[in-house]
PDB file of C-alpha atoms in Angstrom:
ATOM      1  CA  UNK T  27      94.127  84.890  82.953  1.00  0.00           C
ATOM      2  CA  UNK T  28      94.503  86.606  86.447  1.00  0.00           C
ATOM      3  CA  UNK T  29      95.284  89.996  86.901  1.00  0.00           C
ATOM      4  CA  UNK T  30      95.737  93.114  88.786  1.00  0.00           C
ATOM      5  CA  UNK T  31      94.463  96.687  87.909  1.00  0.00           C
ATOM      6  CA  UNK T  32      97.871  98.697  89.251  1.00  0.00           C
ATOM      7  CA  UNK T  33      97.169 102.549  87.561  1.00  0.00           C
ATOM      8  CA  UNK T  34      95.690 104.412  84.319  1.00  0.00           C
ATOM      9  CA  UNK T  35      98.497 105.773  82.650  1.00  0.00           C
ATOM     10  CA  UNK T  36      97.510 109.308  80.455  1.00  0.00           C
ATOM     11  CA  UNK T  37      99.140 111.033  77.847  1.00  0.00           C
ATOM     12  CA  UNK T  38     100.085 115.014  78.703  1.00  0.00           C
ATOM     13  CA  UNK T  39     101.011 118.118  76.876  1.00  0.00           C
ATOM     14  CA  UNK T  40     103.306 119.220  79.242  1.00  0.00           C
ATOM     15  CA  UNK T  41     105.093 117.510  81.563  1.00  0.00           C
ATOM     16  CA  UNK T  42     105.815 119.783  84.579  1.00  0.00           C
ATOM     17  CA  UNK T  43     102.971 121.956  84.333  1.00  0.00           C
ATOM     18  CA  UNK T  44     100.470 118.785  84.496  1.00  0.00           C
ATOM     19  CA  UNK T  45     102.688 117.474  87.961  1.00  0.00           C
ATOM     20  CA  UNK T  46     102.185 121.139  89.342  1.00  0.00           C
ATOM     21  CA  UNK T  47      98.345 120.884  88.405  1.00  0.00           C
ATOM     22  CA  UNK T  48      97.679 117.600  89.604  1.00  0.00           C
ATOM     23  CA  UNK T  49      99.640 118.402  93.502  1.00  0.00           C
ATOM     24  CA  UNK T  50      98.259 121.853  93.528  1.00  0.00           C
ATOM     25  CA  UNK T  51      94.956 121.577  92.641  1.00  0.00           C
ATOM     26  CA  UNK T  52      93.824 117.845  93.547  1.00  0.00           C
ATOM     27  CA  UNK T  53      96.314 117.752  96.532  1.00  0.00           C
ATOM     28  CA  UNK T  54      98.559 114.172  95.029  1.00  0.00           C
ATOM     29  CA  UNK T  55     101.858 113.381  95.981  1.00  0.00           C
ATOM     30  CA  UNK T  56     104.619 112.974  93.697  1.00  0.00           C
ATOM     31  CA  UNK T  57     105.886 109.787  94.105  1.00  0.00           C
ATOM     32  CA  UNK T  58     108.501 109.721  91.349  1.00  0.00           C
ATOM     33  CA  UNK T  59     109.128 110.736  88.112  1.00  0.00           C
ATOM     34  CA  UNK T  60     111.929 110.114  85.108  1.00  0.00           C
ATOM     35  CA  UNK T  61     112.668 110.280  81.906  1.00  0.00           C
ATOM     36  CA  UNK T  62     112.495 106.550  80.292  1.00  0.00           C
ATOM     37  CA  UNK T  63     115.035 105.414  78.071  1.00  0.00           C
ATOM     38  CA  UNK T  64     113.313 103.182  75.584  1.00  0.00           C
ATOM     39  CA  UNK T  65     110.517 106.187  74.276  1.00  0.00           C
ATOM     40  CA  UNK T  66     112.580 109.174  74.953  1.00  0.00           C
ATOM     41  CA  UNK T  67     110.021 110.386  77.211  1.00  0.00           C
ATOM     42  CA  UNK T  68     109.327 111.084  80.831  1.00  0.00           C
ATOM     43  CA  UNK T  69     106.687 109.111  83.325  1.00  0.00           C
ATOM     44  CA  UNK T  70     105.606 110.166  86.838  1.00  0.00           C
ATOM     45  CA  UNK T  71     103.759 108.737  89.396  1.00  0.00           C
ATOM     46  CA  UNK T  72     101.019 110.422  91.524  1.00  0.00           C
ATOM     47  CA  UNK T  73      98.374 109.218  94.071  1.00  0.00           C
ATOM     48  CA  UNK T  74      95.973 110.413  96.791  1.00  0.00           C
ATOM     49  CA  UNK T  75      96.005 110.560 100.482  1.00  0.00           C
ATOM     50  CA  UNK T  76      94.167 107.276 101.259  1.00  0.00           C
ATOM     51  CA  UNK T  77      94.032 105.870  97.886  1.00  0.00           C
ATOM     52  CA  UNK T  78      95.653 102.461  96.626  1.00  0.00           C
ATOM     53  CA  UNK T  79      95.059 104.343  92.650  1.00  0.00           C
ATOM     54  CA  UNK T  80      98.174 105.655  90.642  1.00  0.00           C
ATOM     55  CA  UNK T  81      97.614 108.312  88.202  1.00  0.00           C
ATOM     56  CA  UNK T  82     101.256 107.808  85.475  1.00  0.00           C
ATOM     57  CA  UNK T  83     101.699 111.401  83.349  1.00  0.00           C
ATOM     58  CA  UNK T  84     103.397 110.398  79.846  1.00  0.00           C
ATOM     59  CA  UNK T  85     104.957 112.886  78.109  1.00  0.00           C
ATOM     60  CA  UNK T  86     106.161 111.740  74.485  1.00  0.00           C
ATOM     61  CA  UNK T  87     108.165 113.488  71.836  1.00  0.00           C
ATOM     62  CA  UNK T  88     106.974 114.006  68.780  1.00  0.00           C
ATOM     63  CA  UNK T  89     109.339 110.941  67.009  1.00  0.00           C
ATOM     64  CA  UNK T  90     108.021 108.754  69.088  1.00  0.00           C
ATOM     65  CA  UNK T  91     105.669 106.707  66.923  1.00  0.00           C
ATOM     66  CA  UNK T  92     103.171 105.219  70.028  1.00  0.00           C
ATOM     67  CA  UNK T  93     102.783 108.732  71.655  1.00  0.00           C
ATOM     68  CA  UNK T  94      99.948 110.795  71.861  1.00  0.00           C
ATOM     69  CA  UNK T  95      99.362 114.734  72.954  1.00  0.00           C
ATOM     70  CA  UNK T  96      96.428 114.367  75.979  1.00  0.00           C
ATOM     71  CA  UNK T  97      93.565 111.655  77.306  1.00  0.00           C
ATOM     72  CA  UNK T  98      94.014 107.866  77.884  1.00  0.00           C
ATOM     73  CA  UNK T  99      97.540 106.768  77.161  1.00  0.00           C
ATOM     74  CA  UNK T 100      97.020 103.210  78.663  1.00  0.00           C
ATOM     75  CA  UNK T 101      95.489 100.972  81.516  1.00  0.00           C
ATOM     76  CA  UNK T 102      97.915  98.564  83.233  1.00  0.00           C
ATOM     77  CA  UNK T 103      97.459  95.224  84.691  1.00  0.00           C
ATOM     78  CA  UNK T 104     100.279  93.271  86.686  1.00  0.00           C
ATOM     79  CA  UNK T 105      99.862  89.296  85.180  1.00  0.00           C
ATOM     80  CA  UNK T 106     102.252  86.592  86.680  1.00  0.00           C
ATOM     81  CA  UNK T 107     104.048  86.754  82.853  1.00  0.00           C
ATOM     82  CA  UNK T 108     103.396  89.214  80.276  1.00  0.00           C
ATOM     83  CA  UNK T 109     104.780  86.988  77.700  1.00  0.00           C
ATOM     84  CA  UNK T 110     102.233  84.644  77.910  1.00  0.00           C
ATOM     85  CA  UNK T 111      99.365  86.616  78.316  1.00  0.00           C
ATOM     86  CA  UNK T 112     100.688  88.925  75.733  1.00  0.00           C
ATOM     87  CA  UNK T 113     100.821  85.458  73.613  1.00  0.00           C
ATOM     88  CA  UNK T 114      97.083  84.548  74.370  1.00  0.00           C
ATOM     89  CA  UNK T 115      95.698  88.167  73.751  1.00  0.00           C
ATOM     90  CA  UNK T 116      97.906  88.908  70.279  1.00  0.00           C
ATOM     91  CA  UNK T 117      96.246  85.697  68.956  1.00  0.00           C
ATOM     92  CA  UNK T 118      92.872  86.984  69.459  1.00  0.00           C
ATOM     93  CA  UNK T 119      94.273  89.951  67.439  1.00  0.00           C
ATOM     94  CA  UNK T 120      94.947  92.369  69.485  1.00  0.00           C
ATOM     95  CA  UNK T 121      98.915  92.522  69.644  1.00  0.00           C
ATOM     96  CA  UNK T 122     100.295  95.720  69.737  1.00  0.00           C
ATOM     97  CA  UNK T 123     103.732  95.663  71.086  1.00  0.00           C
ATOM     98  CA  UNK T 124     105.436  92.372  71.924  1.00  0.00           C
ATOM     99  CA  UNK T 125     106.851  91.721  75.135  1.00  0.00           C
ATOM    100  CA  UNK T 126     110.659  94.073  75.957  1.00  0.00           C
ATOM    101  CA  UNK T 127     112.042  94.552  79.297  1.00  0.00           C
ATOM    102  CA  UNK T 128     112.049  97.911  80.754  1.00  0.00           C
ATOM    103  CA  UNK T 129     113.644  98.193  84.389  1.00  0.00           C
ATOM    104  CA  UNK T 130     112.732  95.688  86.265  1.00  0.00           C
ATOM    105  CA  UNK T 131     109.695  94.495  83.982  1.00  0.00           C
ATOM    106  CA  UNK T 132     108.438  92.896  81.632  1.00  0.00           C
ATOM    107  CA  UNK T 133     105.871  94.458  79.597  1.00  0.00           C
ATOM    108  CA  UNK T 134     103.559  94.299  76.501  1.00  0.00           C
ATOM    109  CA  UNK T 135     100.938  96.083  75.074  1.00  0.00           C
ATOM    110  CA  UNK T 136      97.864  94.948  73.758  1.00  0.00           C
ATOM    111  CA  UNK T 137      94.716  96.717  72.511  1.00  0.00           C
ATOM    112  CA  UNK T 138      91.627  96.193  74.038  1.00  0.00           C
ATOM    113  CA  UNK T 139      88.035  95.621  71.039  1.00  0.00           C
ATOM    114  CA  UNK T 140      87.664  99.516  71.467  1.00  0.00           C
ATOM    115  CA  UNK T 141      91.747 100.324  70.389  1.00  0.00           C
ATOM    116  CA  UNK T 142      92.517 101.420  74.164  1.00  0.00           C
ATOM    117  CA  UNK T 143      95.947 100.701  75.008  1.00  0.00           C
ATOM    118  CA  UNK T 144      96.478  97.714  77.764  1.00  0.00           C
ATOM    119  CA  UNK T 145      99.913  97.202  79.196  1.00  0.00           C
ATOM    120  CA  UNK T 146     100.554  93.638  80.802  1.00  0.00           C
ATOM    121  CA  UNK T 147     103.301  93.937  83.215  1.00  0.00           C
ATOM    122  CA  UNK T 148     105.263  90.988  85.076  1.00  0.00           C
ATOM    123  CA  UNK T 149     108.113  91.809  87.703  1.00  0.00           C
ATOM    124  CA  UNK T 150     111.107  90.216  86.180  1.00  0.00           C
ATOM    125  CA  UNK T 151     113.046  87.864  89.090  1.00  0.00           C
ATOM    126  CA  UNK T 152     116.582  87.585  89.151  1.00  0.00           C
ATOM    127  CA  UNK T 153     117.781  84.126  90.203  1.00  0.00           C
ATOM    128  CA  UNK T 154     120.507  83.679  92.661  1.00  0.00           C
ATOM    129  CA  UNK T 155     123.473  82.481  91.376  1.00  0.00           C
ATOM    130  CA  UNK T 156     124.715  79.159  93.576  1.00  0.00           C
ATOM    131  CA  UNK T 157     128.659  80.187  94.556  1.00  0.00           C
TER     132      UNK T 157
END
């Protein structure tokens, strides 16, 4: 299976103060952030002068059952169809979350032999209706 590394994704305490932290202090730009529907949560996106690398900040609420309070929250991969590698990888035992859509993805989770979250991502493609 082919893939591409696109950003390490970590869990945070809080939310604004780790965005203020992380362009204060280390100089990164904001390049978005929202609150995501599906965990209740928020996400943001940061990266470097110069650098290809995206740092994500997930914040959590307590409910949610996948969240965590600070480190590693997940690394994700773009894959040409995340149900099928999430197919592959589950029956090697290491499915974690089956494939859902979120925005204009498709993702899945899978755990890698050490229990570290890995998110498979494919962009989903709308076809053009004929009229």
């Amino acid at each position: 299976m082919r893939s591409k590394f696109i950003y390490t994704g970590i869990h945070v305490a809080d939310f604004e103060k780790s965005i203020k932290f992380y362009r204060k202090e280390l100089g990164m730009r904001l390049l978005f952030k929202t609150k995501i529907v599906e965990t209740g949560g928020q996400v943001a996106w940061l990266t470097s002068k110069g650098s290809k690398q995206i740092l994500e900040l997930n914040w959590y609420p307590r409910r949610y059952r996948h969240g965590g309070k600070s480190g590693l929250d997940h690394l994700a991969f773009e894959v040409k169809d995340a149900a099928v590698a999430y197919g592959k990888l589950s029956k090697k035992g290491r499915g974690a979350i089956a494939p859902f859509e979120e925005g204009k993805w498709l993702l899945a989770y899978v755990k890698d032999p050490n229990g570290n979250w890995i998110e498979l991502g494919s962009r989903i493609v709308k076809k053009k209706r004929n009229t």
